[in-house]
Amino acid sequence: QSVLTQPPSASGTPGQRVTISCSGSSSNIGSNYVYWYQQLPGTAPKLLIYRNNKRPSGVPDRFSGSKSGTSASLAISGLQSEDEADYLCAVWDDSPRGPVFGGGTKVTVL
Amino acid sequence: QLQLQESGPGLVKPSETLSLTCSVSGGSISSIRYYWGWIRQPPRKGLEWIGSIDYSGSTYYNPSLKSRVTISVDTAKNQFSLNLRSVTAADTAIYYCARRPPEDPLYMDVWGKGTTVTVSS
């Protein structure tokens, strides 16, 4: 069981907006920054969002992150076929100390 | 461009030690600007942080794995290594190495491609 809870799947048609949730607790999301990683099939994770809502260079602005209380969300607007991947949330947990990850949400483009 | 490459046995017997190496190319592992870490992903599951090491050799481990894990660095060979002792089937996973800055433990911006390790007799 992952410390952070994500829905196992989400889907949308091209051009739609898809939102993925990540639920945690006061010791992780409630008090620390949230990160999101994109994992295309058979590849290593790629940093998508850092410090709740910032995008590394090269990440399209179709991807956005937000946080409220002990939950966070990743939104993909203008969904494209290349966005079909697993999306994992991550955060530092104060107890016990260290990074923790969600189980991942598989996004399917219909 | 910095690249990381994991290497090591793909099959390990239960109760033995899993040993992996991450080779760094296109940059120096001795840079004070980065820490180097290991993350794993069991089949059909999410990621699990194993631990990391900095340029001076200081280590940081996942509390749940700390009793079995050792991460070390070899600056002469520009590589760092993972030893995981007393493995069981639960340690079967894809093992990744990654880079991150000292001030941001979750900002892992360069990853290796990963290596699959199966624990089985």
Coordinates of N, CA and C in Angstrom, one line a residue, chain B:
Chain B
Q1 N 26.1 16.1 -21.9 CA 24.8 15.8 -21.2 C 25.0 14.7 -20.2
L2 N 24.6 14.9 -19.0 CA 24.8 13.8 -18.0 C 24.0 12.6 -18.3
Q3 N 24.5 11.4 -18.1 CA 23.8 10.2 -18.3 C 24.2 9.2 -17.1
L4 N 23.2 8.5 -16.7 CA 23.3 7.5 -15.7 C 23.0 6.1 -16.2
Q5 N 23.8 5.1 -15.8 CA 23.5 3.7 -16.3 C 23.7 2.7 -15.2
E6 N 22.6 2.0 -14.9 CA 22.6 1.0 -13.9 C 23.2 -0.3 -14.5
S7 N 23.9 -1.1 -13.6 CA 24.4 -2.4 -14.0 C 24.4 -3.3 -12.8
G8 N 24.3 -4.6 -13.1 CA 24.4 -5.6 -12.1 C 23.6 -6.9 -12.5
P9 N 23.7 -7.9 -11.6 CA 23.0 -9.1 -11.9 C 21.5 -8.9 -12.0
G10 N 20.8 -9.6 -12.9 CA 19.4 -9.6 -13.1 C 18.7 -10.6 -12.2
L11 N 19.4 -11.5 -11.7 CA 18.8 -12.6 -10.8 C 19.6 -12.7 -9.6
V12 N 18.9 -12.7 -8.4 CA 19.6 -12.9 -7.1 C 18.8 -13.9 -6.3
K13 N 19.5 -14.7 -5.6 CA 18.9 -15.8 -4.8 C 18.4 -15.2 -3.5
P14 N 17.3 -15.7 -3.0 CA 16.8 -15.3 -1.6 C 17.9 -15.4 -0.6
S15 N 17.9 -14.5 0.3 CA 18.8 -14.4 1.4 C 20.2 -13.8 1.0
E16 N 20.5 -13.7 -0.3 CA 21.8 -13.2 -0.7 C 21.7 -11.6 -0.8
T17 N 22.8 -11.1 -1.3 CA 23.0 -9.6 -1.4 C 22.8 -9.1 -2.8
L18 N 22.0 -8.2 -3.0 CA 21.8 -7.5 -4.3 C 22.8 -6.4 -4.4
S19 N 23.6 -6.4 -5.5 CA 24.6 -5.4 -5.7 C 24.4 -4.8 -7.0
L20 N 24.2 -3.4 -7.1 CA 24.1 -2.7 -8.3 C 25.0 -1.5 -8.3
T21 N 25.4 -1.1 -9.6 CA 26.3 0.0 -9.7 C 25.6 1.0 -10.7
C22 N 25.8 2.3 -10.4 CA 25.3 3.3 -11.3 C 26.5 4.1 -11.8
S23 N 26.8 4.0 -13.1 CA 27.9 4.7 -13.8 C 27.4 6.1 -14.3
V24 N 28.2 7.1 -13.9 CA 27.9 8.5 -14.3 C 28.8 8.9 -15.5
S25 N 28.2 9.4 -16.5 CA 29.0 9.9 -17.6 C 28.5 11.3 -18.0
G26 N 29.4 12.1 -18.6 CA 29.1 13.5 -19.0 C 29.1 14.5 -17.8
G27 N 29.6 14.1 -16.7 CA 29.7 15.0 -15.5 C 30.4 14.3 -14.4
S28 N 30.8 15.0 -13.4 CA 31.6 14.4 -12.3 C 30.7 14.1 -11.1
I29 N 30.8 12.9 -10.5 CA 30.0 12.5 -9.4 C 30.5 13.3 -8.1
S30 N 31.7 13.9 -8.2 CA 32.2 14.7 -7.1 C 31.7 16.1 -7.0
S31 N 30.8 16.4 -7.9 CA 30.2 17.8 -7.8 C 29.4 18.0 -6.6
I32 N 29.7 19.2 -5.9 CA 28.9 19.4 -4.7 C 27.5 19.9 -5.0
R33 N 27.2 20.0 -6.3 CA 25.9 20.5 -6.6 C 24.8 19.4 -6.6
Y34 N 25.2 18.1 -6.5 CA 24.2 17.1 -6.6 C 24.4 15.9 -5.6
Y35 N 23.3 15.3 -5.3 CA 23.3 14.0 -4.6 C 22.9 12.9 -5.6
W36 N 23.2 11.7 -5.2 CA 22.9 10.6 -6.1 C 22.2 9.5 -5.3
G37 N 21.1 9.0 -6.0 CA 20.2 8.1 -5.2 C 19.7 6.9 -6.0
W38 N 19.1 6.0 -5.2 CA 18.5 4.8 -5.7 C 17.0 4.8 -5.4
I39 N 16.2 4.4 -6.4 CA 14.7 4.3 -6.3 C 14.4 3.0 -7.0
R40 N 13.4 2.3 -6.4 CA 12.9 1.0 -7.1 C 11.4 1.0 -7.3
Q41 N 11.0 0.1 -8.2 CA 9.6 0.0 -8.6 C 9.2 -1.4 -8.8
P42 N 8.6 -2.0 -7.7 CA 8.1 -3.4 -7.9 C 7.1 -3.5 -9.0
P43 N 6.9 -4.7 -9.5 CA 6.0 -4.9 -10.6 C 4.6 -4.4 -10.4
R44 N 4.2 -3.6 -11.3 CA 2.8 -3.0 -11.3 C 2.5 -2.2 -10.0
K45 N 3.6 -1.6 -9.5 CA 3.4 -0.7 -8.3 C 4.1 0.6 -8.4
G46 N 3.9 1.5 -7.4 CA 4.6 2.8 -7.5 C 6.0 2.7 -7.1
L47 N 6.6 3.9 -7.0 CA 8.1 4.0 -6.7 C 8.3 3.9 -5.2
E48 N 9.5 3.5 -4.9 CA 10.0 3.4 -3.5 C 11.4 4.0 -3.4
W49 N 11.6 5.0 -2.6 CA 12.9 5.6 -2.4 C 13.7 4.7 -1.5
I50 N 15.0 4.4 -2.0 CA 15.8 3.5 -1.2 C 16.8 4.3 -0.4
G51 N 17.4 5.3 -1.0 CA 18.4 6.1 -0.3 C 19.2 7.0 -1.3
S52 N 20.1 7.8 -0.7 CA 21.0 8.6 -1.5 C 22.3 8.9 -0.8
I53 N 23.3 9.4 -1.6 CA 24.6 9.7 -1.1 C 25.1 11.0 -1.7
D54 N 25.8 11.8 -0.9 CA 26.3 13.0 -1.4 C 27.8 12.9 -1.8
Y55 N 28.3 14.0 -2.2 CA 29.7 14.0 -2.7 C 30.7 13.7 -1.7
S56 N 30.4 13.9 -0.4 CA 31.3 13.6 0.7 C 31.2 12.1 1.2
G57 N 30.2 11.4 0.7 CA 29.9 10.1 1.2 C 28.9 10.0 2.3
S58 N 28.3 11.1 2.6 CA 27.2 11.0 3.6 C 26.0 10.4 3.0
T59 N 25.3 9.5 3.8 CA 24.2 8.7 3.2 C 22.9 9.0 3.9
Y60 N 21.8 8.7 3.2 CA 20.5 9.0 3.7 C 19.6 7.8 3.2
Y61 N 19.0 7.0 4.2 CA 18.3 5.8 3.8 C 16.9 5.9 4.2
N62 N 16.1 5.1 3.4 CA 14.7 4.9 3.8 C 14.6 4.1 5.1
P63 N 13.9 4.7 6.1 CA 13.9 4.0 7.4 C 13.5 2.5 7.3
S64 N 12.6 2.2 6.4 CA 12.1 0.8 6.3 C 13.1 -0.1 5.7
L65 N 14.2 0.4 5.1 CA 15.2 -0.5 4.4 C 16.6 -0.3 5.1
K66 N 16.7 0.7 6.0 CA 18.0 1.1 6.5 C 18.8 0.0 7.0
S67 N 18.2 -1.0 7.7 CA 19.0 -2.1 8.3 C 19.6 -3.0 7.2
R68 N 19.2 -3.0 6.0 CA 19.7 -3.9 4.9 C 20.5 -3.2 3.8
V69 N 20.5 -1.8 3.8 CA 21.0 -1.1 2.7 C 22.4 -0.4 3.0
T70 N 23.2 -0.5 2.0 CA 24.4 0.4 2.0 C 24.6 1.0 0.6
I71 N 24.8 2.3 0.6 CA 25.1 3.0 -0.6 C 26.5 3.6 -0.5
S72 N 27.3 3.4 -1.5 CA 28.7 3.9 -1.4 C 29.0 4.6 -2.8
V73 N 30.1 5.4 -2.7 CA 30.5 6.2 -3.9 C 32.0 5.9 -4.2
D74 N 32.3 5.8 -5.5 CA 33.7 5.6 -5.9 C 34.0 6.7 -6.9
T75 N 34.6 7.8 -6.4 CA 34.8 9.0 -7.2 C 35.8 8.7 -8.3
A76 N 36.8 7.8 -8.1 CA 37.8 7.5 -9.1 C 37.1 6.9 -10.3
K77 N 36.1 6.0 -10.1 CA 35.4 5.4 -11.2 C 34.2 6.2 -11.7
N78 N 33.9 7.3 -11.0 CA 32.7 8.1 -11.3 C 31.4 7.3 -11.2
Q79 N 31.3 6.5 -10.1 CA 30.1 5.7 -10.0 C 29.7 5.5 -8.5
F80 N 28.5 5.1 -8.3 CA 28.0 4.8 -6.9 C 27.3 3.5 -7.0
S81 N 27.2 2.9 -5.8 CA 26.7 1.5 -5.7 C 25.6 1.3 -4.6
L82 N 24.9 0.3 -4.8 CA 23.8 -0.1 -3.9 C 24.1 -1.6 -3.5
N83 N 24.1 -1.8 -2.2 CA 24.0 -3.2 -1.7 C 22.8 -3.3 -0.8
L84 N 22.0 -4.4 -1.1 CA 20.8 -4.7 -0.3 C 20.9 -6.1 0.1
R85 N 21.0 -6.3 1.4 CA 21.3 -7.6 2.0 C 20.0 -8.4 2.3
S86 N 20.2 -9.7 2.4 CA 19.1 -10.6 2.8 C 17.8 -10.4 2.0
V87 N 17.9 -10.5 0.7 CA 16.8 -10.1 -0.1 C 15.8 -11.2 -0.1
T88 N 14.5 -10.8 -0.4 CA 13.4 -11.8 -0.5 C 12.7 -11.4 -1.8
A89 N 11.6 -12.2 -2.1 CA 10.9 -11.9 -3.4 C 10.3 -10.5 -3.4
A90 N 10.1 -9.9 -2.2 CA 9.5 -8.6 -2.2 C 10.5 -7.5 -2.7
D91 N 11.8 -7.9 -2.8 CA 12.8 -7.0 -3.4 C 12.9 -7.0 -4.9
T92 N 12.1 -7.9 -5.5 CA 12.0 -7.9 -7.0 C 11.4 -6.6 -7.5
A93 N 12.2 -6.0 -8.4 CA 11.8 -4.6 -8.8 C 12.7 -4.2 -10.0
I94 N 12.3 -3.1 -10.6 CA 13.2 -2.3 -11.5 C 13.9 -1.3 -10.5
Y95 N 15.2 -1.3 -10.6 CA 16.0 -0.4 -9.8 C 16.5 0.7 -10.7
Y96 N 16.3 2.0 -10.2 CA 16.7 3.2 -10.9 C 17.7 3.9 -10.1
C97 N 18.7 4.5 -10.8 CA 19.5 5.5 -10.1 C 19.2 6.9 -10.6
A98 N 19.4 7.9 -9.8 CA 18.9 9.3 -10.2 C 19.8 10.3 -9.5
R99 N 19.7 11.5 -10.1 CA 20.4 12.7 -9.5 C 19.4 13.7 -9.0
R100 N 19.8 14.4 -7.9 CA 19.0 15.4 -7.4 C 19.9 16.5 -6.7
P101 N 19.4 17.7 -6.6 CA 20.2 18.7 -5.9 C 20.1 18.6 -4.4
P102 N 21.1 19.1 -3.6 CA 21.1 18.9 -2.1 C 19.9 19.4 -1.4
E103 N 19.4 20.6 -2.0 CA 18.3 21.3 -1.2 C 16.9 20.8 -1.6
D104 N 16.8 19.8 -2.5 CA 15.5 19.4 -3.0 C 15.5 17.9 -3.3
P105 N 15.2 17.1 -2.2 CA 15.3 15.7 -2.3 C 14.4 15.0 -3.4
L106 N 13.3 15.7 -3.8 CA 12.4 15.1 -4.8 C 12.6 15.6 -6.2
Y107 N 13.5 16.5 -6.4 CA 13.8 17.1 -7.7 C 14.8 16.2 -8.4
M108 N 14.3 15.0 -8.8 CA 15.2 14.1 -9.5 C 15.0 14.3 -11.0
D109 N 16.0 14.9 -11.6 CA 15.9 15.4 -13.0 C 16.6 14.6 -14.0
V110 N 17.5 13.7 -13.5 CA 18.2 12.8 -14.5 C 18.1 11.4 -13.9
W111 N 17.7 10.5 -14.7 CA 17.5 9.1 -14.3 C 18.2 8.1 -15.2
G112 N 18.6 7.0 -14.7 CA 19.1 5.9 -15.5 C 17.9 5.2 -16.1
K113 N 18.1 4.3 -17.0 CA 17.0 3.7 -17.7 C 16.4 2.6 -16.8
G114 N 17.1 2.2 -15.8 CA 16.6 1.2 -14.9 C 17.1 -0.2 -15.2
T115 N 17.2 -1.0 -14.2 CA 17.6 -2.4 -14.4 C 16.7 -3.3 -13.6
T116 N 16.3 -4.4 -14.2 CA 15.3 -5.3 -13.6 C 16.1 -6.4 -12.7
V117 N 15.7 -6.5 -11.5 CA 16.3 -7.5 -10.6 C 15.2 -8.4 -10.1
T118 N 15.4 -9.7 -10.3 CA 14.4 -10.7 -9.8 C 15.1 -11.5 -8.7
V119 N 14.3 -11.7 -7.6 CA 14.8 -12.5 -6.5 C 14.1 -13.8 -6.6
S120 N 14.9 -14.8 -6.9 CA 14.3 -16.2 -7.0 C 15.4 -17.2 -6.9
S121 N 15.0 -18.4 -6.4 CA 16.0 -19.5 -6.3 C 16.0 -20.3 -7.6

